[in-house]
Amino acid sequence: MSEDDRQHGLDRRKVLECMTWVGTGVLWTISGGVPRSLGLIDQALAAETRGLTFLQISDSHVGFDKPANPNALGTLEEAVGRINAMPAKPAFMIHTGDISHLSKPSEFDDADRIISQTRLDMHYVPGEHDFLDEEQKLYRERYGRGTQGAGWYSFDANGVHFIGLVNVVNLKAGGLGNLGDAQLEWLENDLKGRSASTPIVVFAHIPLWTVYPQWGWGTEDSARALEYLKRFGSVTVLNGHIHQVMQKIEGNVTFHTARSTAFPQPAPGTAPSPGPMKVPDDKLRSVLGIATVTFKQGEARLAIVDTPLAG
Amino acid sequence: MSLRNTFAGAAIAAAVGATTAAVLAAVVLPGWAQSPASAVSIDNFTFNPQKLTVKAGTTVTWTNKDDIPHAIAAVGKEFKSKVLDTDNSFSFTFTTAGSYNYFCSLHPHMTGTIVVEPATGGDAGH
């Protein structure tokens, strides 16, 4: 697979591609199977009456204390404050990885203490920062119960099939994110026999489409996963890792990345490296945030609202 | 072959353990006390220099100057560091001539090479 191949496919199908650079929370609404991004969390929640609304947070990097945000735990607390202030309680929350910065037990403890204040059911997938302990066991002990391999799994909610994937282990020199044969086989079997009208939500840390390979922003073998998904009428792929909102719609598949709650990263190619981006202190909360996703019966696209912590 | 690796920076001692057979001992003695030294700096998600040529017996020290952790892993598994937070270092003494490709196990698009030439008189190479 190459980005070019996909682009040609896109052109042929007159598919809309868009990238958004604003917002903090992503509000995803699944309506009739297709996710849709709305403007603000509150608007989306007000508009949503039936169906399913869930939240996405990502890249909390608890333990990060560098100039780009000396208090990443504090901004995670602010995100939780916003979640708790929502007018309607979401069904559950997904976390798309990099819970911790260095996989220290104290970092996971702090993250759990803050996130549990939402009193929401949590569904995690790991980021590469969650597998830095010697035996790579802390993440799996805490969040991986009942999962396969390095932590992949699926579940159903309101007729939507959710699939959490792991693309941050066994990375190869010179490569991108990696799903691996075992996980791809599991995915193929997981999808077998499901009706093509079942709305699918896939979530993983590193983007499953090629955002910017020069910075490693993509997943080596994601084309195989997307091949298994292509017969479904509504597929939503939610990722983190790049600490900014980006969206692309390709046929029946909507790709979306959420903001971090810890620090922003530069737009592709706009800085010497993808490292933490220092913004003026009074701007930080406008580039951090959460996402809300809503599914409505009878509508094909989920609504996604990215809401910043402020501004 | 005899290989020795040296961790500098107490903070990293707590984290990841290398399990490859090539890592015979983790010692606290600074490698440069006994052997020629050379350095690789990690800046902006890049190894500098990306290709480094040294004589056999040289201790190479990688230092992470980024605000994001990195980790060094040899493609041939000859050496592997624990996670290196900002300003942490990892050292490895190359005793056998050859070309060693390595990458960052967190950010695998980051790659580098250490070319080890035989020491004077060179009989260790191939």
Coordinates of C-alpha atoms in Angstrom, one line a residue:
Chain A
M1 CA 0.0 0.0 0.0
S2 CA 1.1 3.5 -0.5
E3 CA -0.4 6.9 0.2
D4 CA -0.5 7.4 -3.6
D5 CA -2.7 4.3 -4.2
R6 CA -5.1 5.5 -1.6
Q7 CA -5.2 9.0 -3.0
H8 CA -6.1 7.7 -6.4
G9 CA -8.8 5.6 -4.9
L10 CA -10.1 8.7 -3.2
D11 CA -10.1 10.8 -6.4
R12 CA -12.0 8.1 -8.2
R13 CA -14.7 7.9 -5.6
K14 CA -14.8 11.6 -5.2
V15 CA -14.2 11.3 -1.5
L16 CA -14.0 14.2 0.7
E17 CA -10.8 14.8 2.5
C18 CA -10.4 17.4 5.2
M19 CA -8.1 18.3 7.9
T20 CA -9.1 20.3 10.8
W21 CA -6.7 22.0 13.1
V22 CA -9.1 23.4 15.7
G23 CA -10.8 22.2 18.8
T24 CA -10.0 20.1 21.8
G25 CA -12.6 17.5 22.4
V26 CA -13.8 15.2 19.6
L27 CA -17.5 14.6 19.8
W28 CA -18.3 11.6 17.7
T29 CA -21.9 10.9 16.9
I30 CA -22.7 7.6 15.2
S31 CA -25.9 8.2 13.3
G32 CA -27.1 5.4 11.1
G33 CA -23.6 4.0 11.2
V34 CA -21.5 6.8 9.9
P35 CA -19.6 9.1 12.3
R36 CA -19.9 12.8 12.0
S37 CA -18.0 15.6 13.6
L38 CA -20.0 18.3 15.2
G39 CA -18.9 21.7 16.4
L40 CA -18.8 21.7 20.1
I41 CA -19.5 19.1 22.7
D42 CA -22.4 20.9 24.2
Q43 CA -24.1 21.5 20.9
A44 CA -23.7 17.9 20.0
L45 CA -25.0 16.6 23.3
A46 CA -28.0 18.9 22.9
A47 CA -28.7 17.7 19.4
E48 CA -28.3 14.1 20.4
T49 CA -31.4 12.5 21.7
R50 CA -31.3 8.8 20.8
G51 CA -28.3 6.6 20.0
L52 CA -25.0 6.5 21.7
T53 CA -22.6 9.1 22.9
F54 CA -19.1 8.3 24.1
L55 CA -15.9 10.2 24.8
Q56 CA -12.4 10.0 23.6
I57 CA -9.3 11.2 25.5
S58 CA -5.8 10.6 24.4
D59 CA -2.1 11.2 25.2
S60 CA -2.4 12.3 28.8
H61 CA 1.4 11.7 29.2
V62 CA 1.1 11.8 33.0
G63 CA 4.6 12.5 34.3
F64 CA 5.5 14.9 31.5
D65 CA 6.9 18.1 33.0
K66 CA 8.8 19.8 30.2
P67 CA 8.4 23.4 29.1
A68 CA 5.6 22.5 26.6
N69 CA 3.4 21.8 29.7
P70 CA 5.1 21.6 33.1
N71 CA 1.9 20.1 34.6
A72 CA 0.4 17.4 32.4
L73 CA -1.5 15.9 35.3
G74 CA -3.1 19.3 35.9
T75 CA -4.5 19.6 32.4
L76 CA -5.8 16.0 32.6
E77 CA -7.6 17.1 35.7
E78 CA -9.1 20.0 33.8
A79 CA -10.2 17.7 31.0
V80 CA -11.9 15.5 33.6
G81 CA -13.5 18.6 35.0
R82 CA -15.0 19.4 31.6
I83 CA -16.3 15.8 31.2
N84 CA -17.9 15.9 34.6
A85 CA -19.6 19.2 33.7
M86 CA -21.3 17.8 30.6
P87 CA -25.1 18.1 30.6
A88 CA -25.6 14.5 29.6
K89 CA -23.5 11.6 30.8
P90 CA -21.7 9.7 28.0
A91 CA -22.1 6.0 27.8
F92 CA -18.3 5.4 28.3
M93 CA -14.9 6.7 27.5
I94 CA -12.1 5.4 25.3
H95 CA -8.4 6.4 25.9
T96 CA -6.3 6.1 22.8
G97 CA -2.9 5.6 24.6
D98 CA 0.1 7.3 26.1
I99 CA -1.7 7.3 29.4
S100 CA 1.7 7.7 31.1
H101 CA 4.9 9.4 29.9
L102 CA 7.5 6.8 31.1
S103 CA 5.3 3.8 32.2
K104 CA 6.1 4.5 35.9
P105 CA 3.7 2.9 38.4
S106 CA 3.2 6.3 40.0
E107 CA 2.2 7.8 36.6
F108 CA -0.4 5.1 36.0
D109 CA -1.6 5.6 39.6
D110 CA -2.0 9.3 39.1
A111 CA -3.8 8.8 35.8
D112 CA -6.2 6.3 37.2
R113 CA -6.9 8.5 40.2
I114 CA -7.9 11.4 38.0
I115 CA -9.7 9.5 35.2
S116 CA -11.7 7.5 37.7
Q117 CA -13.3 10.7 38.8
T118 CA -15.4 10.7 35.6
R119 CA -17.0 7.5 36.9
L120 CA -17.2 6.3 33.3
D121 CA -16.5 2.8 32.0
M122 CA -13.1 3.0 30.4
H123 CA -11.8 1.3 27.3
Y124 CA -8.0 1.7 26.8
V125 CA -5.5 1.0 24.1
P126 CA -1.8 1.5 24.8
G127 CA 0.6 4.0 23.3
E128 CA 4.3 3.4 23.0
H129 CA 4.9 5.4 26.2
D130 CA 2.8 2.8 28.1
F131 CA 5.2 -0.1 27.4
L132 CA 8.5 1.4 28.7
D133 CA 8.7 -0.7 31.8
E134 CA 11.3 -3.5 31.7
E135 CA 8.9 -6.4 31.3
Q136 CA 6.2 -4.5 29.5
K137 CA 3.7 -5.8 31.9
L138 CA 2.3 -2.7 33.8
Y139 CA -0.1 -1.7 31.1
R140 CA -1.4 -5.2 30.6
E141 CA -1.8 -5.8 34.3
R142 CA -3.8 -2.6 34.7
Y143 CA -5.7 -2.3 31.5
G144 CA -5.3 -5.5 29.6
R145 CA -7.5 -8.0 31.5
G146 CA -9.6 -10.0 29.0
T147 CA -7.7 -8.7 26.0
Q148 CA -5.6 -10.6 23.4
G149 CA -1.9 -10.3 22.7
A150 CA -0.5 -6.9 23.7
G151 CA -4.0 -5.7 24.5
W152 CA -6.4 -5.8 21.6
Y153 CA -10.1 -6.6 22.0
S154 CA -13.6 -5.8 20.8
F155 CA -17.0 -5.1 22.4
D156 CA -20.5 -4.1 21.4
A157 CA -22.6 -1.1 22.5
N158 CA -25.9 0.0 21.2
G159 CA -25.5 -2.1 18.0
V160 CA -22.1 -0.6 17.3
H161 CA -19.1 -2.9 17.2
F162 CA -15.9 -1.4 18.9
I163 CA -12.5 -2.7 18.2
G164 CA -9.4 -1.6 20.2
L165 CA -6.1 -2.3 18.4
V166 CA -2.4 -2.1 19.5
N167 CA 0.0 -0.7 17.0
V168 CA 2.9 0.3 19.3
V169 CA 4.8 -3.0 19.9
N170 CA 7.4 -4.9 17.9
L171 CA 8.2 -1.8 15.9
K172 CA 10.8 -2.4 13.1
A173 CA 13.8 -0.2 12.3
G174 CA 12.9 2.4 9.7
G175 CA 9.2 1.5 10.0
L176 CA 5.9 3.0 11.3
G177 CA 3.3 1.7 13.7
N178 CA 2.8 -2.0 13.5
L179 CA -0.3 -4.3 14.0
G180 CA 1.4 -7.6 13.2
D181 CA 0.1 -10.9 11.8
A182 CA -1.4 -12.3 15.0
Q183 CA -3.5 -9.2 15.6
L184 CA -4.6 -9.0 11.9
E185 CA -5.7 -12.6 11.9
W186 CA -7.7 -11.9 15.1
L187 CA -9.3 -8.9 13.4
E188 CA -10.3 -10.9 10.4
N189 CA -11.9 -13.5 12.6
D190 CA -13.5 -10.9 14.8
L191 CA -15.2 -9.3 11.8
K192 CA -16.2 -12.6 10.1
G193 CA -20.0 -13.1 10.0
R194 CA -20.9 -9.6 11.1
S195 CA -23.4 -7.8 9.0
A196 CA -22.0 -5.2 6.7
S197 CA -24.6 -2.8 8.2
T198 CA -23.0 -3.0 11.6
P199 CA -21.4 0.3 12.4
I200 CA -17.7 -0.3 13.3
V201 CA -15.5 1.9 15.5
V202 CA -11.8 1.1 15.5
F203 CA -9.5 2.8 17.9
A204 CA -5.7 2.6 18.3
H205 CA -2.9 4.9 19.3
I206 CA -0.9 5.6 16.1
P207 CA -3.0 6.8 13.2
L208 CA -4.2 3.9 10.9
W209 CA -3.8 6.1 7.9
T210 CA -0.5 7.6 6.6
V211 CA -0.4 11.1 8.0
Y212 CA 3.3 11.8 7.7
P213 CA 5.7 8.9 7.4
Q214 CA 8.8 11.2 7.8
W215 CA 7.7 11.5 11.4
G216 CA 6.5 8.0 11.7
W217 CA 2.8 9.0 11.7
G218 CA 1.2 6.0 10.2
T219 CA 0.9 2.2 10.6
E220 CA 2.9 -0.1 8.4
D221 CA 0.3 -2.8 7.9
S222 CA -2.9 -0.8 8.3
A223 CA -4.0 -1.5 4.7
R224 CA -4.7 -5.1 5.6
A225 CA -6.9 -4.1 8.5
L226 CA -8.8 -1.6 6.2
E227 CA -9.2 -4.4 3.7
Y228 CA -11.1 -6.4 6.3
L229 CA -13.2 -3.4 7.1
K230 CA -14.1 -2.2 3.6
R231 CA -17.3 -4.2 3.2
F232 CA -18.8 -2.3 6.2
G233 CA -21.0 0.6 5.4
S234 CA -19.8 2.7 8.4
V235 CA -16.3 2.6 9.8
T236 CA -14.9 5.1 12.2
V237 CA -11.2 5.0 13.0
L238 CA -10.2 7.0 16.1
N239 CA -6.5 7.6 16.9
G240 CA -4.2 9.8 19.0
H241 CA -0.4 10.0 19.0
I242 CA -0.1 13.2 16.9
H243 CA -1.5 15.5 19.5
Q244 CA -3.7 17.5 17.1
V245 CA -7.1 17.1 15.4
M246 CA -7.0 15.8 11.9
Q247 CA -9.7 14.2 9.9
K248 CA -9.9 12.3 6.6
I249 CA -12.9 10.7 5.0
E250 CA -12.2 7.9 2.5
G251 CA -15.3 6.1 1.2
N252 CA -17.1 4.7 4.1
V253 CA -14.2 5.2 6.5
T254 CA -13.8 8.3 8.6
F255 CA -10.4 8.7 10.2
H256 CA -10.0 11.1 13.1
T257 CA -7.3 12.0 15.6
A258 CA -7.9 13.6 18.9
R259 CA -6.0 16.2 20.8
S260 CA -3.8 15.4 23.7
T261 CA -4.6 16.5 27.2
A262 CA -0.9 17.1 27.8
F263 CA 0.9 19.1 25.1
P264 CA 0.5 19.9 21.4
Q265 CA 2.7 18.7 18.6
P266 CA 3.4 20.6 15.4
A267 CA 1.5 20.2 12.1
P268 CA 3.3 17.7 9.8
G269 CA 6.5 19.2 8.4
T270 CA 6.1 22.6 10.1
A271 CA 8.9 22.0 12.6
P272 CA 12.3 20.2 12.7
S273 CA 10.8 17.4 14.6
P274 CA 7.4 16.1 16.0
G275 CA 8.5 16.9 19.6
P276 CA 6.4 18.8 22.1
M277 CA 5.4 22.2 20.8
K278 CA 5.8 25.1 23.2
V279 CA 3.0 27.6 22.7
P280 CA 2.4 30.8 24.8
D281 CA 1.0 29.9 28.2
D282 CA -2.3 31.5 27.6
K283 CA -2.8 29.4 24.4
L284 CA -2.0 26.0 25.8
R285 CA -5.5 25.1 26.7
S286 CA -6.8 26.0 23.3
V287 CA -4.6 23.2 21.8
L288 CA -5.5 20.5 24.4
G289 CA -8.8 18.8 24.7
I290 CA -11.2 15.9 24.5
A291 CA -13.6 14.4 21.9
T292 CA -17.2 13.4 22.1
V293 CA -18.7 10.9 19.6
T294 CA -22.4 10.4 19.0
F295 CA -24.1 7.7 17.1
K296 CA -27.7 8.0 15.9
Q297 CA -29.8 5.3 14.6
G298 CA -30.7 5.8 10.9
E299 CA -27.8 8.1 10.2
A300 CA -24.7 6.8 8.5
R301 CA -22.0 9.0 10.0
L302 CA -21.0 9.5 13.6
A303 CA -20.8 13.0 14.9
I304 CA -17.4 14.0 16.4
V305 CA -16.9 17.1 18.4
D306 CA -13.4 18.2 19.4
T307 CA -13.6 20.4 22.4
P308 CA -10.6 22.4 23.7
L309 CA -9.9 22.8 27.4
A310 CA -10.4 26.5 26.9
G311 CA -10.7 29.1 24.1
Chain B
M1 CA 33.0 -11.6 21.4
S2 CA 33.1 -9.7 24.6
L3 CA 30.8 -6.8 24.9
R4 CA 30.1 -4.6 27.8
N5 CA 27.5 -2.0 28.3
T6 CA 27.5 0.9 30.7
F7 CA 24.5 2.9 31.8
A8 CA 25.1 6.5 32.7
G9 CA 22.3 8.3 34.5
A10 CA 20.8 6.9 37.6
A11 CA 17.3 7.7 36.4
I12 CA 17.3 5.1 33.7
A13 CA 18.5 2.3 36.0
A14 CA 14.9 1.8 37.1
A15 CA 13.3 1.0 33.8
V16 CA 13.7 -1.3 30.9
G17 CA 16.1 -4.3 31.1
A18 CA 18.0 -5.6 28.1
T19 CA 17.7 -9.3 27.9
T20 CA 19.9 -10.0 24.9
A21 CA 22.7 -12.4 25.3
A22 CA 25.0 -9.8 24.0
V23 CA 24.6 -7.8 27.2
L24 CA 27.0 -9.5 29.5
A25 CA 27.2 -7.0 32.3
A26 CA 25.8 -3.7 33.2
V27 CA 28.5 -1.9 35.1
V28 CA 28.5 1.5 36.7
L29 CA 32.1 2.3 35.7
P30 CA 32.3 5.0 33.0
G31 CA 33.4 3.3 29.8
W32 CA 35.6 6.2 28.8
A33 CA 37.8 5.5 31.8
Q34 CA 39.2 2.6 29.9
S35 CA 38.6 3.0 26.3
P36 CA 38.4 5.6 23.5
A37 CA 35.1 7.4 23.6
S38 CA 32.8 8.8 21.0
A39 CA 29.4 10.4 21.3
V40 CA 26.0 10.4 19.5
S41 CA 23.6 13.1 20.4
I42 CA 19.8 12.6 19.9
D43 CA 18.3 15.9 18.8
N44 CA 15.0 16.6 17.1
F45 CA 14.3 12.9 16.7
T46 CA 17.6 12.4 14.9
F47 CA 20.8 10.6 15.7
N48 CA 23.8 13.0 15.3
P49 CA 25.9 11.9 13.6
Q50 CA 23.6 9.4 11.9
K51 CA 26.6 7.4 10.8
L52 CA 29.6 7.2 13.2
T53 CA 32.9 5.4 12.4
V54 CA 35.0 4.3 15.4
K55 CA 37.9 1.9 16.1
A56 CA 37.2 -1.4 17.9
G57 CA 37.4 -0.9 21.6
T58 CA 35.6 2.5 21.5
T59 CA 32.8 3.2 23.9
V60 CA 30.0 5.1 22.2
T61 CA 27.7 7.2 24.4
W62 CA 24.2 8.3 23.2
T63 CA 22.7 11.2 25.0
N64 CA 19.0 12.2 24.6
K65 CA 18.7 16.0 24.2
D66 CA 15.0 15.9 23.3
D67 CA 12.0 16.6 25.5
I68 CA 10.6 13.1 24.6
P69 CA 12.1 9.8 25.7
H70 CA 14.0 7.6 23.2
A71 CA 15.6 4.2 23.4
I72 CA 18.4 2.6 21.4
A73 CA 18.0 -0.8 19.9
A74 CA 20.4 -2.6 17.6
V75 CA 18.8 -4.2 14.6
G76 CA 21.0 -7.3 15.2
K77 CA 20.2 -7.1 18.9
E78 CA 23.8 -6.6 19.9
F79 CA 22.8 -3.8 22.2
K80 CA 19.6 -2.3 23.6
S81 CA 19.2 0.6 26.0
K82 CA 16.6 1.2 28.7
V83 CA 14.3 4.2 28.0
L84 CA 16.3 7.4 27.9
D85 CA 14.5 10.4 29.3
T86 CA 15.8 13.9 28.6
D87 CA 19.6 14.1 29.3
N88 CA 19.9 10.4 30.0
S89 CA 22.7 8.5 28.4
F90 CA 23.5 5.0 27.3
S91 CA 27.0 3.7 26.5
F92 CA 28.1 0.6 24.7
T93 CA 31.7 -0.6 24.0
F94 CA 32.2 -2.0 20.5
T95 CA 34.9 -4.7 20.6
T96 CA 34.1 -6.4 17.3
A97 CA 34.5 -4.7 13.9
G98 CA 31.5 -4.5 11.7
S99 CA 28.5 -2.3 10.8
Y100 CA 25.8 -1.9 13.5
N101 CA 22.5 -0.6 12.4
Y102 CA 20.3 0.7 15.2
F103 CA 17.0 2.5 15.7
C104 CA 14.8 4.1 18.3
S105 CA 12.4 1.4 19.6
L106 CA 9.8 4.1 20.4
H107 CA 10.2 6.0 17.1
P108 CA 11.5 3.5 14.6
H109 CA 11.8 6.0 11.8
M110 CA 14.9 7.2 13.7
T111 CA 17.8 5.1 12.5
G112 CA 21.6 5.2 12.7
T113 CA 24.7 3.2 12.1
I114 CA 27.9 2.6 14.0
V115 CA 30.8 1.4 11.8
V116 CA 33.5 -0.3 13.8
E117 CA 36.9 -0.6 12.2
P118 CA 39.5 -3.0 13.4
A119 CA 41.8 -1.6 16.0
T120 CA 45.4 -0.9 14.8
G121 CA 46.7 -3.9 13.0
G122 CA 43.1 -5.0 12.6
D123 CA 42.4 -8.6 13.0
A124 CA 38.9 -8.4 14.4
G125 CA 37.1 -7.5 11.3
H126 CA 35.4 -9.4 8.6

